[in-house]
mmCIF file of C-alpha atoms in Angstrom:
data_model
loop_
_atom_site.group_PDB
_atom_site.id
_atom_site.type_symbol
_atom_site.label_atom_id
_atom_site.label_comp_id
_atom_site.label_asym_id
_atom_site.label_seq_id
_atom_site.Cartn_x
_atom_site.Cartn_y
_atom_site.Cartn_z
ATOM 1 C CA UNK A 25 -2.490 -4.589 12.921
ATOM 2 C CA UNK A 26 -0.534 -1.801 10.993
ATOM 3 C CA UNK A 27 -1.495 0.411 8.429
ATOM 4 C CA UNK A 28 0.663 2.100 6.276
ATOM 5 C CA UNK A 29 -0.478 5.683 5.414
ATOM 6 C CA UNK A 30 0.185 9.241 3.754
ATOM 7 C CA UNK A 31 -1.035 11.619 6.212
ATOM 8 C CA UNK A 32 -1.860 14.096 3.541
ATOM 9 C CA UNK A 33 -4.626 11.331 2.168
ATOM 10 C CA UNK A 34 -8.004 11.450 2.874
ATOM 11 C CA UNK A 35 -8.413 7.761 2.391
ATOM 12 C CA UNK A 36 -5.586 7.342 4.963
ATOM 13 C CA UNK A 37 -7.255 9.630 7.333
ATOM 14 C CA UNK A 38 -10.569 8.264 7.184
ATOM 15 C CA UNK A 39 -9.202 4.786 7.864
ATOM 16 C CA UNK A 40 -7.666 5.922 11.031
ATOM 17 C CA UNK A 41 -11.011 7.536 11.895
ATOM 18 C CA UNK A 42 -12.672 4.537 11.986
ATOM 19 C CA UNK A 43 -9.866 2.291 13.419
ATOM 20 C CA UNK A 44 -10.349 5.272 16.202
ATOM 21 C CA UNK A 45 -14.143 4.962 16.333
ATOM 22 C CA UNK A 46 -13.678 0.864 16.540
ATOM 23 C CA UNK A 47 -11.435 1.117 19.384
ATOM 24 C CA UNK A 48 -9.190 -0.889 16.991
ATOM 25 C CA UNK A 49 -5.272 -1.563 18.269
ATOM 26 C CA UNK A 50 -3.490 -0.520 15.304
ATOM 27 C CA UNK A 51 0.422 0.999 14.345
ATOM 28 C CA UNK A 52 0.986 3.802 12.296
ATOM 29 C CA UNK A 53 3.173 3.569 9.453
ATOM 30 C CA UNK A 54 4.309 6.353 7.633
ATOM 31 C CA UNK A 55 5.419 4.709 4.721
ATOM 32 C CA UNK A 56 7.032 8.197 2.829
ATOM 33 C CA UNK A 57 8.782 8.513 6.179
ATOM 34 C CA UNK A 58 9.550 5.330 7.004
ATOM 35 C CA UNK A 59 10.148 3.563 3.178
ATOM 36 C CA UNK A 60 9.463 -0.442 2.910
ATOM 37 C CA UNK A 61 12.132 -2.228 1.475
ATOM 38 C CA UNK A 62 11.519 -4.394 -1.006
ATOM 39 C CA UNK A 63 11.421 -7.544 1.022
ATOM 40 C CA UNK A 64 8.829 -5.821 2.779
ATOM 41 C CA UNK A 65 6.666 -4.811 -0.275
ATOM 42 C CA UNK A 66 7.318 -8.523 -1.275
ATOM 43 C CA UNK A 67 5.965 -9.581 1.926
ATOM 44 C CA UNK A 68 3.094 -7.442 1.890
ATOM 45 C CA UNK A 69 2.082 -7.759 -2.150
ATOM 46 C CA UNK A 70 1.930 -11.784 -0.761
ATOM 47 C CA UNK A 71 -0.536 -10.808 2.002
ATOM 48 C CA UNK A 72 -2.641 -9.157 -0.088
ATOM 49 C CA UNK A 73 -2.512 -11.654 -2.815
ATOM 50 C CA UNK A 74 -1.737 -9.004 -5.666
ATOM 51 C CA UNK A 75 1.103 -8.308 -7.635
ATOM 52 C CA UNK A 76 3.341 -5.336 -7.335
ATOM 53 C CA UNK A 77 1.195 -3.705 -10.519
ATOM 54 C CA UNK A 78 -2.142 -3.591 -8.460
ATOM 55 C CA UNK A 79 -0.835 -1.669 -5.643
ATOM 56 C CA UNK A 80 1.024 0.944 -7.901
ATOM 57 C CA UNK A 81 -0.516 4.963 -8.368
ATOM 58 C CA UNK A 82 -0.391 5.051 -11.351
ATOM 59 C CA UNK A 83 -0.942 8.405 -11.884
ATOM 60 C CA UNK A 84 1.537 9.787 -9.936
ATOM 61 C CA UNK A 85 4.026 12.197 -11.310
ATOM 62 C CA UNK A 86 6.974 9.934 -10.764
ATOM 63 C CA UNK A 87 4.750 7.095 -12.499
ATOM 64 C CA UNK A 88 4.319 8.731 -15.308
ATOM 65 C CA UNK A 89 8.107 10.348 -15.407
ATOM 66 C CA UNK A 90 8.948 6.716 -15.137
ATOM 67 C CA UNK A 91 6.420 5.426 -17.673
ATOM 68 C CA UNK A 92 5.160 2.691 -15.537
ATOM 69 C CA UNK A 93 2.194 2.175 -17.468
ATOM 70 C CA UNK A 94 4.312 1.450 -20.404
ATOM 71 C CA UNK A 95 5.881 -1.633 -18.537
ATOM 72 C CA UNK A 96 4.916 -5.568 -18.832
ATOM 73 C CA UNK A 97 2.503 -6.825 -16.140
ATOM 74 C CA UNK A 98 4.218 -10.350 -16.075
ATOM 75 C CA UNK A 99 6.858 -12.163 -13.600
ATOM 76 C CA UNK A 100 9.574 -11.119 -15.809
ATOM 77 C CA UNK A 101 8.811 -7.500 -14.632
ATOM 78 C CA UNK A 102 8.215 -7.891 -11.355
ATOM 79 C CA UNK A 103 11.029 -6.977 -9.525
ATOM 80 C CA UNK A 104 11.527 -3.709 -11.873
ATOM 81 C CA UNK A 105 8.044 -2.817 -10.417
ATOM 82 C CA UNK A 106 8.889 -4.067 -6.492
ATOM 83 C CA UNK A 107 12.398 -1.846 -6.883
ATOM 84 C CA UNK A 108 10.117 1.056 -8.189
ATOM 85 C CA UNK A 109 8.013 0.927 -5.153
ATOM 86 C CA UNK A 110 10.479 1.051 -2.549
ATOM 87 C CA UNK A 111 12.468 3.733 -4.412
ATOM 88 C CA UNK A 112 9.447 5.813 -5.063
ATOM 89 C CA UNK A 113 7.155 5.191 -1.740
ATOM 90 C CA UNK A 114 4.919 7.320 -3.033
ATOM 91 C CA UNK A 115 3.526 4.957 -5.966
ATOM 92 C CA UNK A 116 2.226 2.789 -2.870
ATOM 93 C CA UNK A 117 -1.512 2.637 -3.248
ATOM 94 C CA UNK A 118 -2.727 3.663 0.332
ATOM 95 C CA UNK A 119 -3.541 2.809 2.903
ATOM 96 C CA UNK A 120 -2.470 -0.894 3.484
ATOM 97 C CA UNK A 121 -3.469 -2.772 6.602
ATOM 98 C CA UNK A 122 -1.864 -5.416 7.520
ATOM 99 C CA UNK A 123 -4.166 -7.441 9.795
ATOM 100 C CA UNK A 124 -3.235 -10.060 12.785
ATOM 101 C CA UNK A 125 -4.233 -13.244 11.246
ATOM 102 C CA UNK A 126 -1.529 -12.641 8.535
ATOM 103 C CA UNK A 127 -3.342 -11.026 5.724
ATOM 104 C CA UNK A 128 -3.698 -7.519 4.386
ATOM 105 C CA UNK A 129 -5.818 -5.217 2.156
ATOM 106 C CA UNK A 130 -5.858 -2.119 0.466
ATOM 107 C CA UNK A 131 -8.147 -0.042 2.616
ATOM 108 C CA UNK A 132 -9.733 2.393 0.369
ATOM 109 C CA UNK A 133 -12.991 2.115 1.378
ATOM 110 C CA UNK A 134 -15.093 2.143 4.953
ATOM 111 C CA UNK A 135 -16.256 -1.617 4.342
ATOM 112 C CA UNK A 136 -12.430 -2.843 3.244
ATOM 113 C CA UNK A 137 -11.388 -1.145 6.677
ATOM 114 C CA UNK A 138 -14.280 -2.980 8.508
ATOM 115 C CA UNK A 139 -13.165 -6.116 6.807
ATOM 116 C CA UNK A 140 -9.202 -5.454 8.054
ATOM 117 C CA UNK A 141 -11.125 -5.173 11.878
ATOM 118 C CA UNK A 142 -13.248 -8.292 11.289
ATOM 119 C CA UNK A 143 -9.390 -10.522 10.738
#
């Protein structure tokens, strides 16, 4: 599996602690480092089975400088959001694990990380 962390989040870094703690084979991805490109976030948004929208921070400076929230949620807009995403890696909702049997999830919480390790 790889997950796809901030190594400033504590989300991120609790994820990892449990991956740890679970013996879990995993790869790092340090996705402000090492930016997805949008085929990749189009690849991943279809693993997770969410749309571009779900997975954005909304909050984030550059969101909000970019006035995300203002945009339409539809499929008209959705590669203005993808583009967004891999320009600005850092409206990536975190952390992302992608798991071996092809799927992925937003991993957030301990029980959506124990999920990723049950795949």
């Amino acid at each position: 599996m790889e997950i796809w962390i901030n190594p400033a989040c504590s989300k991120c870094r609790s994820a990892l602690s449990l991956l740890d703690a679970e013996d879990a084979e995993y790869t790092v991805r340090r996705y402000l480092e090492d930016v997805p490109s949008e085929d990749e976030i189009r690849g991943v948004l279809q693993r997770l089975g969410l749309e571009p929208w779900d997975i954005t921070r909304t909050e984030e400076a550059v969101a909000k400088e970019l006035g995300v929230k203002e945009w339409a949620r539809d499929a008209g807009s959705r590669e203005q959001w993808i583009r967004a995403l891999a320009e600005h890696p850092k409206l990536i909702q975190r952390p992302i694990i992608t798991a071996d049997d092809g799927t992925a999830l937003v991993a957030r919480t301990e029980e959506a990380v124990r999920e990723a390790l049950s795949r």
